[in-house]
Amino acid sequence: MQLLIFYGFGFLALFAAISMIMSRQPVTSALLMILNMFCLAGLYAQLGAHLLAALQIMVYAGAIMVLVLFVIMFLNLREKAGIVSKHGVMTQAVGIAAFGFLITALVSKLDMGKLPAAKAPGADFGSVAAIGRALFTDYLLPFEITSVLLLAAIVGAVVLAKRKV
Amino acid sequence: MDMPVPLNHYLILSGVLFSVGVVGVLSRRNAIIVYMCIELMLNAVNLTLIAFSRQLGDLNGQLFTFMVMAVAAAEAAVGLGIIIALFRNRQSVDVDEVNLLKG
């Protein structure tokens, strides 16, 4: 059953990702990206990360992708000749093949015997309470730095959006 | 609860999704699609972190993912701002035409 859920979400996510990079229309790409994020949220929930599954839908599929869709519709791009970048298709293909090989080699070499067997997670694993506790004790400094990062991003976005750049 | 999914499966899925993102970044010419492919790569890494977090029974992976989401939100604001500034200056978001920084 678990495996069935994994394959369902996994293949749907893969399908969405591949159609995303192949589609001609940016809007189609964005919608497929949202589908991909929903599938990943399902996988997060299956892995016990319930808070992150909710955040994935709210922050990624909700906020970020709506912003992307807004920009796509705002720019109203016209179809140009070809969707594929013209620089060194051969170089790209070789690089991509090498990368795929690397990933496969890494995963197949991973020695599962050395990892501790997956424990049954506790009742509050991945819950809001557990994550919040860790976030405000062990991860307090990174949490505060994140707020500074977001402030910097807001200032940067406002500067970029000014008339004269 | 029946048999859990082996960690390998998640890692392979995540690696494949990351590779698809790399292919998109390298081969597409629309800057918005390139941006979405970067998000796809971030998501693939998040899946790895959460799968390991579950495997090791350790919450740290999930907290890393939390930070990655915050960075992605910041990236969305700045990246889309750059794309709009680009469009305003050149009437196009074709990454092949943006080569001023090329040595």
PDB file of C-alpha atoms in Angstrom:
ATOM      1  CA  MET A   1       0.000   0.000   0.000  1.00  0.00           C
ATOM      2  CA  GLN A   2       2.770   2.409   0.994  1.00  0.00           C
ATOM      3  CA  LEU A   3       4.669   1.435  -2.130  1.00  0.00           C
ATOM      4  CA  LEU A   4       1.581   2.003  -4.247  1.00  0.00           C
ATOM      5  CA  ILE A   5       1.151   5.523  -2.857  1.00  0.00           C
ATOM      6  CA  PHE A   6       4.829   6.216  -3.463  1.00  0.00           C
ATOM      7  CA  TYR A   7       4.668   5.070  -7.073  1.00  0.00           C
ATOM      8  CA  GLY A   8       1.471   6.994  -7.706  1.00  0.00           C
ATOM      9  CA  PHE A   9       2.839  10.279  -6.412  1.00  0.00           C
ATOM     10  CA  GLY A  10       6.343   9.597  -7.708  1.00  0.00           C
ATOM     11  CA  PHE A  11       5.391   8.919 -11.305  1.00  0.00           C
ATOM     12  CA  LEU A  12       2.917  11.784 -11.333  1.00  0.00           C
ATOM     13  CA  ALA A  13       5.637  14.114 -10.009  1.00  0.00           C
ATOM     14  CA  LEU A  14       8.061  12.849 -12.639  1.00  0.00           C
ATOM     15  CA  PHE A  15       5.502  13.201 -15.407  1.00  0.00           C
ATOM     16  CA  ALA A  16       4.720  16.740 -14.292  1.00  0.00           C
ATOM     17  CA  ALA A  17       8.407  17.675 -14.137  1.00  0.00           C
ATOM     18  CA  ILE A  18       9.199  16.292 -17.581  1.00  0.00           C
ATOM     19  CA  SER A  19       6.160  17.857 -19.217  1.00  0.00           C
ATOM     20  CA  MET A  20       7.028  21.098 -17.458  1.00  0.00           C
ATOM     21  CA  ILE A  21      10.386  21.433 -19.159  1.00  0.00           C
ATOM     22  CA  MET A  22       8.939  20.321 -22.505  1.00  0.00           C
ATOM     23  CA  SER A  23       5.825  22.456 -22.698  1.00  0.00           C
ATOM     24  CA  ARG A  24       5.748  25.456 -25.015  1.00  0.00           C
ATOM     25  CA  GLN A  25       3.425  27.623 -22.957  1.00  0.00           C
ATOM     26  CA  PRO A  26       4.841  29.134 -19.745  1.00  0.00           C
ATOM     27  CA  VAL A  27       1.375  28.963 -18.141  1.00  0.00           C
ATOM     28  CA  THR A  28       1.166  25.212 -18.777  1.00  0.00           C
ATOM     29  CA  SER A  29       4.626  24.840 -17.294  1.00  0.00           C
ATOM     30  CA  ALA A  30       3.590  26.728 -14.169  1.00  0.00           C
ATOM     31  CA  LEU A  31       0.451  24.613 -13.709  1.00  0.00           C
ATOM     32  CA  LEU A  32       2.440  21.406 -14.147  1.00  0.00           C
ATOM     33  CA  MET A  33       4.926  22.709 -11.580  1.00  0.00           C
ATOM     34  CA  ILE A  34       2.030  23.155  -9.140  1.00  0.00           C
ATOM     35  CA  LEU A  35       0.970  19.548  -9.813  1.00  0.00           C
ATOM     36  CA  ASN A  36       4.543  18.443  -9.147  1.00  0.00           C
ATOM     37  CA  MET A  37       4.547  20.307  -5.834  1.00  0.00           C
ATOM     38  CA  PHE A  38       1.268  18.730  -4.767  1.00  0.00           C
ATOM     39  CA  CYS A  39       2.727  15.277  -5.464  1.00  0.00           C
ATOM     40  CA  LEU A  40       5.820  16.107  -3.430  1.00  0.00           C
ATOM     41  CA  ALA A  41       3.576  17.314  -0.611  1.00  0.00           C
ATOM     42  CA  GLY A  42       1.874  13.921  -0.715  1.00  0.00           C
ATOM     43  CA  LEU A  43       5.252  12.223  -0.415  1.00  0.00           C
ATOM     44  CA  TYR A  44       6.194  14.466   2.513  1.00  0.00           C
ATOM     45  CA  ALA A  45       2.981  13.487   4.267  1.00  0.00           C
ATOM     46  CA  GLN A  46       3.758   9.835   3.608  1.00  0.00           C
ATOM     47  CA  LEU A  47       7.175  10.369   5.202  1.00  0.00           C
ATOM     48  CA  GLY A  48       5.573  11.783   8.342  1.00  0.00           C
ATOM     49  CA  ALA A  49       6.462  15.426   7.671  1.00  0.00           C
ATOM     50  CA  HIS A  50       2.920  16.709   8.025  1.00  0.00           C
ATOM     51  CA  LEU A  51       3.757  20.331   8.782  1.00  0.00           C
ATOM     52  CA  LEU A  52       6.081  20.520   5.788  1.00  0.00           C
ATOM     53  CA  ALA A  53       3.477  18.905   3.544  1.00  0.00           C
ATOM     54  CA  ALA A  54       1.058  21.669   4.516  1.00  0.00           C
ATOM     55  CA  LEU A  55       3.738  24.334   4.080  1.00  0.00           C
ATOM     56  CA  GLN A  56       4.680  22.900   0.694  1.00  0.00           C
ATOM     57  CA  ILE A  57       1.126  23.439  -0.504  1.00  0.00           C
ATOM     58  CA  MET A  58       0.637  26.819   1.140  1.00  0.00           C
ATOM     59  CA  VAL A  59       4.035  28.419   0.476  1.00  0.00           C
ATOM     60  CA  TYR A  60       5.214  26.734  -2.714  1.00  0.00           C
ATOM     61  CA  ALA A  61       2.068  25.777  -4.590  1.00  0.00           C
ATOM     62  CA  GLY A  62       0.135  28.681  -3.116  1.00  0.00           C
ATOM     63  CA  ALA A  63       2.286  31.754  -2.709  1.00  0.00           C
ATOM     64  CA  ILE A  64       5.334  31.240  -4.913  1.00  0.00           C
ATOM     65  CA  MET A  65       3.614  29.695  -7.902  1.00  0.00           C
ATOM     66  CA  VAL A  66       0.810  32.242  -7.834  1.00  0.00           C
ATOM     67  CA  LEU A  67       3.497  34.923  -7.969  1.00  0.00           C
ATOM     68  CA  VAL A  68       5.100  33.143 -10.938  1.00  0.00           C
ATOM     69  CA  LEU A  69       1.742  32.846 -12.718  1.00  0.00           C
ATOM     70  CA  PHE A  70       1.108  36.506 -12.037  1.00  0.00           C
ATOM     71  CA  VAL A  71       4.426  37.463 -13.619  1.00  0.00           C
ATOM     72  CA  ILE A  72       3.792  35.192 -16.615  1.00  0.00           C
ATOM     73  CA  MET A  73       0.429  36.816 -17.248  1.00  0.00           C
ATOM     74  CA  PHE A  74       1.810  40.283 -16.531  1.00  0.00           C
ATOM     75  CA  LEU A  75       4.574  39.915 -19.108  1.00  0.00           C
ATOM     76  CA  ASN A  76       2.284  38.383 -21.742  1.00  0.00           C
ATOM     77  CA  LEU A  77       5.129  36.763 -23.648  1.00  0.00           C
ATOM     78  CA  ARG A  78       4.756  36.013 -27.306  1.00  0.00           C
ATOM     79  CA  GLU A  79       5.919  32.779 -28.850  1.00  0.00           C
ATOM     80  CA  LYS A  80       9.424  33.097 -30.253  1.00  0.00           C
ATOM     81  CA  ALA A  81      11.318  30.770 -32.534  1.00  0.00           C
ATOM     82  CA  GLY A  82      12.147  27.646 -30.539  1.00  0.00           C
ATOM     83  CA  ILE A  83      12.041  27.019 -26.838  1.00  0.00           C
ATOM     84  CA  VAL A  84      15.472  25.431 -26.596  1.00  0.00           C
ATOM     85  CA  SER A  85      18.526  27.540 -25.881  1.00  0.00           C
ATOM     86  CA  LYS A  86      20.901  27.650 -28.811  1.00  0.00           C
ATOM     87  CA  HIS A  87      24.189  27.364 -26.968  1.00  0.00           C
ATOM     88  CA  GLY A  88      26.064  24.090 -27.243  1.00  0.00           C
ATOM     89  CA  VAL A  89      23.322  21.468 -27.319  1.00  0.00           C
ATOM     90  CA  MET A  90      25.999  18.773 -27.518  1.00  0.00           C
ATOM     91  CA  THR A  91      27.810  20.072 -24.424  1.00  0.00           C
ATOM     92  CA  GLN A  92      24.536  20.149 -22.528  1.00  0.00           C
ATOM     93  CA  ALA A  93      23.655  16.588 -23.536  1.00  0.00           C
ATOM     94  CA  VAL A  94      27.032  15.260 -22.422  1.00  0.00           C
ATOM     95  CA  GLY A  95      26.810  17.168 -19.132  1.00  0.00           C
ATOM     96  CA  ILE A  96      23.315  15.903 -18.479  1.00  0.00           C
ATOM     97  CA  ALA A  97      24.245  12.282 -19.235  1.00  0.00           C
ATOM     98  CA  ALA A  98      27.224  12.509 -16.900  1.00  0.00           C
ATOM     99  CA  PHE A  99      25.014  13.966 -14.199  1.00  0.00           C
ATOM    100  CA  GLY A 100      22.418  11.219 -14.510  1.00  0.00           C
ATOM    101  CA  PHE A 101      25.160   8.610 -14.349  1.00  0.00           C
ATOM    102  CA  LEU A 102      26.569  10.254 -11.240  1.00  0.00           C
ATOM    103  CA  ILE A 103      23.213  10.192  -9.490  1.00  0.00           C
ATOM    104  CA  THR A 104      22.612   6.546 -10.381  1.00  0.00           C
ATOM    105  CA  ALA A 105      26.092   5.541  -9.241  1.00  0.00           C
ATOM    106  CA  LEU A 106      25.723   7.421  -5.954  1.00  0.00           C
ATOM    107  CA  VAL A 107      22.382   5.852  -5.146  1.00  0.00           C
ATOM    108  CA  SER A 108      23.349   2.327  -6.138  1.00  0.00           C
ATOM    109  CA  LYS A 109      26.521   2.539  -4.037  1.00  0.00           C
ATOM    110  CA  LEU A 110      24.640   3.686  -0.964  1.00  0.00           C
ATOM    111  CA  ASP A 111      25.115   0.881   1.544  1.00  0.00           C
ATOM    112  CA  MET A 112      21.718   0.374   3.100  1.00  0.00           C
ATOM    113  CA  GLY A 113      23.166  -2.049   5.654  1.00  0.00           C
ATOM    114  CA  LYS A 114      25.109   0.736   7.352  1.00  0.00           C
ATOM    115  CA  LEU A 115      22.063   2.899   7.944  1.00  0.00           C
ATOM    116  CA  PRO A 116      19.987   2.179  11.003  1.00  0.00           C
ATOM    117  CA  ALA A 117      16.694   0.590  10.080  1.00  0.00           C
ATOM    118  CA  ALA A 118      13.842   3.057   9.772  1.00  0.00           C
ATOM    119  CA  LYS A 119      12.298   3.462  13.180  1.00  0.00           C
ATOM    120  CA  ALA A 120       8.596   3.865  13.619  1.00  0.00           C
ATOM    121  CA  PRO A 121       8.298   7.607  14.217  1.00  0.00           C
ATOM    122  CA  GLY A 122       6.881   8.871  17.471  1.00  0.00           C
ATOM    123  CA  ALA A 123       3.407  10.324  17.614  1.00  0.00           C
ATOM    124  CA  ASP A 124       4.607  13.927  17.343  1.00  0.00           C
ATOM    125  CA  PHE A 125       7.270  13.340  14.656  1.00  0.00           C
ATOM    126  CA  GLY A 126       6.974  16.136  12.128  1.00  0.00           C
ATOM    127  CA  SER A 127       4.158  17.828  14.014  1.00  0.00           C
ATOM    128  CA  VAL A 128       3.882  21.577  14.491  1.00  0.00           C
ATOM    129  CA  ALA A 129       4.806  21.226  18.174  1.00  0.00           C
ATOM    130  CA  ALA A 130       7.968  19.212  17.552  1.00  0.00           C
ATOM    131  CA  ILE A 131       9.189  21.431  14.722  1.00  0.00           C
ATOM    132  CA  GLY A 132       8.341  24.603  16.620  1.00  0.00           C
ATOM    133  CA  ARG A 133      10.220  23.399  19.692  1.00  0.00           C
ATOM    134  CA  ALA A 134      13.334  22.632  17.658  1.00  0.00           C
ATOM    135  CA  LEU A 135      13.002  25.885  15.732  1.00  0.00           C
ATOM    136  CA  PHE A 136      12.943  28.049  18.850  1.00  0.00           C
ATOM    137  CA  THR A 137      15.673  26.201  20.771  1.00  0.00           C
ATOM    138  CA  ASP A 138      18.387  24.551  18.684  1.00  0.00           C
ATOM    139  CA  TYR A 139      17.664  26.519  15.522  1.00  0.00           C
ATOM    140  CA  LEU A 140      16.957  29.929  17.025  1.00  0.00           C
ATOM    141  CA  LEU A 141      19.907  31.669  15.356  1.00  0.00           C
ATOM    142  CA  PRO A 142      19.230  30.297  11.846  1.00  0.00           C
ATOM    143  CA  PHE A 143      15.584  31.216  12.343  1.00  0.00           C
ATOM    144  CA  GLU A 144      16.462  34.829  13.141  1.00  0.00           C
ATOM    145  CA  ILE A 145      18.931  34.977  10.254  1.00  0.00           C
ATOM    146  CA  THR A 146      16.141  33.772   7.979  1.00  0.00           C
ATOM    147  CA  SER A 147      14.058  36.762   9.005  1.00  0.00           C
ATOM    148  CA  VAL A 148      16.959  39.068   8.081  1.00  0.00           C
ATOM    149  CA  LEU A 149      17.231  37.252   4.743  1.00  0.00           C
ATOM    150  CA  LEU A 150      13.544  37.821   4.066  1.00  0.00           C
ATOM    151  CA  LEU A 151      13.921  41.495   4.948  1.00  0.00           C
ATOM    152  CA  ALA A 152      16.839  41.772   2.526  1.00  0.00           C
ATOM    153  CA  ALA A 153      14.749  40.066  -0.150  1.00  0.00           C
ATOM    154  CA  ILE A 154      11.886  42.530   0.393  1.00  0.00           C
ATOM    155  CA  VAL A 155      14.262  45.495   0.095  1.00  0.00           C
ATOM    156  CA  GLY A 156      15.873  43.942  -2.983  1.00  0.00           C
ATOM    157  CA  ALA A 157      12.533  43.341  -4.657  1.00  0.00           C
ATOM    158  CA  VAL A 158      11.439  46.928  -4.008  1.00  0.00           C
ATOM    159  CA  VAL A 159      14.706  48.300  -5.401  1.00  0.00           C
ATOM    160  CA  LEU A 160      14.396  46.099  -8.494  1.00  0.00           C
ATOM    161  CA  ALA A 161      10.806  47.142  -9.058  1.00  0.00           C
ATOM    162  CA  LYS A 162      11.638  50.834  -9.164  1.00  0.00           C
ATOM    163  CA  ARG A 163      11.203  52.627 -12.449  1.00  0.00           C
ATOM    164  CA  LYS A 164      14.857  53.261 -13.145  1.00  0.00           C
ATOM    165  CA  VAL A 165      17.140  50.209 -13.006  1.00  0.00           C
TER     166      VAL A 165
ATOM    167  CA  MET B   1       1.012   0.085   8.744  1.00  0.00           C
ATOM    168  CA  ASP B   2       2.546  -2.253   6.210  1.00  0.00           C
ATOM    169  CA  MET B   3       6.038  -2.314   4.761  1.00  0.00           C
ATOM    170  CA  PRO B   4       7.568   1.164   4.429  1.00  0.00           C
ATOM    171  CA  VAL B   5       9.069   2.345   1.168  1.00  0.00           C
ATOM    172  CA  PRO B   6      12.857   1.808   1.082  1.00  0.00           C
ATOM    173  CA  LEU B   7      15.015   4.928   1.258  1.00  0.00           C
ATOM    174  CA  ASN B   8      16.562   4.087  -2.126  1.00  0.00           C
ATOM    175  CA  HIS B   9      13.282   4.747  -3.891  1.00  0.00           C
ATOM    176  CA  TYR B  10      13.061   8.274  -2.544  1.00  0.00           C
ATOM    177  CA  LEU B  11      16.690   9.008  -3.363  1.00  0.00           C
ATOM    178  CA  ILE B  12      16.321   7.796  -6.938  1.00  0.00           C
ATOM    179  CA  LEU B  13      13.134   9.814  -7.455  1.00  0.00           C
ATOM    180  CA  SER B  14      14.832  12.863  -5.990  1.00  0.00           C
ATOM    181  CA  GLY B  15      17.908  12.392  -8.171  1.00  0.00           C
ATOM    182  CA  VAL B  16      15.795  12.040 -11.288  1.00  0.00           C
ATOM    183  CA  LEU B  17      13.752  15.141 -10.447  1.00  0.00           C
ATOM    184  CA  PHE B  18      16.975  17.073  -9.828  1.00  0.00           C
ATOM    185  CA  SER B  19      18.346  15.924 -13.186  1.00  0.00           C
ATOM    186  CA  VAL B  20      15.163  17.023 -14.925  1.00  0.00           C
ATOM    187  CA  GLY B  21      15.646  20.418 -13.276  1.00  0.00           C
ATOM    188  CA  VAL B  22      19.244  20.594 -14.502  1.00  0.00           C
ATOM    189  CA  VAL B  23      18.166  19.721 -18.033  1.00  0.00           C
ATOM    190  CA  GLY B  24      15.576  22.487 -17.879  1.00  0.00           C
ATOM    191  CA  VAL B  25      18.018  25.086 -16.585  1.00  0.00           C
ATOM    192  CA  LEU B  26      20.564  24.204 -19.253  1.00  0.00           C
ATOM    193  CA  SER B  27      18.266  23.875 -22.217  1.00  0.00           C
ATOM    194  CA  ARG B  28      15.323  26.271 -21.915  1.00  0.00           C
ATOM    195  CA  ARG B  29      15.571  29.872 -23.069  1.00  0.00           C
ATOM    196  CA  ASN B  30      12.615  31.394 -21.218  1.00  0.00           C
ATOM    197  CA  ALA B  31      13.944  32.873 -17.964  1.00  0.00           C
ATOM    198  CA  ILE B  32      10.706  32.075 -16.099  1.00  0.00           C
ATOM    199  CA  ILE B  33      10.978  28.383 -17.001  1.00  0.00           C
ATOM    200  CA  VAL B  34      14.626  28.426 -15.929  1.00  0.00           C
ATOM    201  CA  TYR B  35      13.502  29.897 -12.619  1.00  0.00           C
ATOM    202  CA  MET B  36      10.862  27.178 -12.159  1.00  0.00           C
ATOM    203  CA  CYS B  37      13.460  24.511 -12.904  1.00  0.00           C
ATOM    204  CA  ILE B  38      15.607  25.929 -10.109  1.00  0.00           C
ATOM    205  CA  GLU B  39      12.598  25.577  -7.811  1.00  0.00           C
ATOM    206  CA  LEU B  40      12.251  21.984  -9.008  1.00  0.00           C
ATOM    207  CA  MET B  41      15.849  21.297  -8.033  1.00  0.00           C
ATOM    208  CA  LEU B  42      15.269  22.803  -4.584  1.00  0.00           C
ATOM    209  CA  ASN B  43      12.221  20.573  -4.196  1.00  0.00           C
ATOM    210  CA  ALA B  44      14.197  17.477  -5.144  1.00  0.00           C
ATOM    211  CA  VAL B  45      16.761  18.287  -2.472  1.00  0.00           C
ATOM    212  CA  ASN B  46      13.957  18.824   0.043  1.00  0.00           C
ATOM    213  CA  LEU B  47      12.625  15.361  -0.719  1.00  0.00           C
ATOM    214  CA  THR B  48      16.049  13.870   0.020  1.00  0.00           C
ATOM    215  CA  LEU B  49      16.291  15.741   3.312  1.00  0.00           C
ATOM    216  CA  ILE B  50      12.854  14.631   4.436  1.00  0.00           C
ATOM    217  CA  ALA B  51      13.431  11.014   3.392  1.00  0.00           C
ATOM    218  CA  PHE B  52      16.647  10.896   5.424  1.00  0.00           C
ATOM    219  CA  SER B  53      14.912  12.640   8.301  1.00  0.00           C
ATOM    220  CA  ARG B  54      12.349   9.855   8.387  1.00  0.00           C
ATOM    221  CA  GLN B  55      14.938   7.119   7.965  1.00  0.00           C
ATOM    222  CA  LEU B  56      17.106   8.377  10.820  1.00  0.00           C
ATOM    223  CA  GLY B  57      14.198   9.461  13.023  1.00  0.00           C
ATOM    224  CA  ASP B  58      15.801  12.909  13.257  1.00  0.00           C
ATOM    225  CA  LEU B  59      13.942  16.206  12.878  1.00  0.00           C
ATOM    226  CA  ASN B  60      16.980  18.155  11.615  1.00  0.00           C
ATOM    227  CA  GLY B  61      16.276  17.274   7.994  1.00  0.00           C
ATOM    228  CA  GLN B  62      12.811  18.749   8.245  1.00  0.00           C
ATOM    229  CA  LEU B  63      14.199  21.948   9.757  1.00  0.00           C
ATOM    230  CA  PHE B  64      16.670  22.222   6.881  1.00  0.00           C
ATOM    231  CA  THR B  65      13.736  21.904   4.511  1.00  0.00           C
ATOM    232  CA  PHE B  66      11.976  24.664   6.412  1.00  0.00           C
ATOM    233  CA  MET B  67      14.968  26.964   5.838  1.00  0.00           C
ATOM    234  CA  VAL B  68      15.137  25.983   2.167  1.00  0.00           C
ATOM    235  CA  MET B  69      11.498  27.027   1.791  1.00  0.00           C
ATOM    236  CA  ALA B  70      12.272  30.422   3.318  1.00  0.00           C
ATOM    237  CA  VAL B  71      15.200  30.854   0.926  1.00  0.00           C
ATOM    238  CA  ALA B  72      12.959  29.836  -1.982  1.00  0.00           C
ATOM    239  CA  ALA B  73      10.424  32.474  -0.985  1.00  0.00           C
ATOM    240  CA  ALA B  74      13.150  35.128  -0.888  1.00  0.00           C
ATOM    241  CA  GLU B  75      14.425  33.866  -4.226  1.00  0.00           C
ATOM    242  CA  ALA B  76      10.949  34.142  -5.701  1.00  0.00           C
ATOM    243  CA  ALA B  77      10.678  37.809  -4.735  1.00  0.00           C
ATOM    244  CA  VAL B  78      14.124  38.792  -6.012  1.00  0.00           C
ATOM    245  CA  GLY B  79      14.218  36.457  -9.031  1.00  0.00           C
ATOM    246  CA  LEU B  80      10.861  37.554 -10.371  1.00  0.00           C
ATOM    247  CA  GLY B  81      11.852  41.183  -9.714  1.00  0.00           C
ATOM    248  CA  ILE B  82      14.941  40.632 -11.852  1.00  0.00           C
ATOM    249  CA  ILE B  83      12.870  38.991 -14.593  1.00  0.00           C
ATOM    250  CA  ILE B  84      10.475  41.951 -14.655  1.00  0.00           C
ATOM    251  CA  ALA B  85      13.378  44.438 -14.747  1.00  0.00           C
ATOM    252  CA  LEU B  86      14.875  42.403 -17.586  1.00  0.00           C
ATOM    253  CA  PHE B  87      11.622  42.449 -19.514  1.00  0.00           C
ATOM    254  CA  ARG B  88      11.254  46.186 -18.986  1.00  0.00           C
ATOM    255  CA  ASN B  89      14.696  46.860 -20.411  1.00  0.00           C
ATOM    256  CA  ARG B  90      14.731  44.397 -23.293  1.00  0.00           C
ATOM    257  CA  GLN B  91      11.090  43.446 -24.012  1.00  0.00           C
ATOM    258  CA  SER B  92      12.115  39.807 -23.753  1.00  0.00           C
ATOM    259  CA  VAL B  93      13.068  37.219 -21.132  1.00  0.00           C
ATOM    260  CA  ASP B  94      15.183  35.117 -23.453  1.00  0.00           C
ATOM    261  CA  VAL B  95      18.297  34.039 -21.551  1.00  0.00           C
ATOM    262  CA  ASP B  96      20.256  33.736 -24.803  1.00  0.00           C
ATOM    263  CA  GLU B  97      19.957  37.474 -25.304  1.00  0.00           C
ATOM    264  CA  VAL B  98      21.228  38.313 -21.842  1.00  0.00           C
ATOM    265  CA  ASN B  99      24.970  37.945 -22.260  1.00  0.00           C
ATOM    266  CA  LEU B 100      26.486  41.169 -20.939  1.00  0.00           C
ATOM    267  CA  LEU B 101      28.290  39.315 -18.159  1.00  0.00           C
ATOM    268  CA  LYS B 102      29.783  36.808 -20.571  1.00  0.00           C
ATOM    269  CA  GLY B 103      33.572  37.187 -20.494  1.00  0.00           C
TER     270      GLY B 103
END
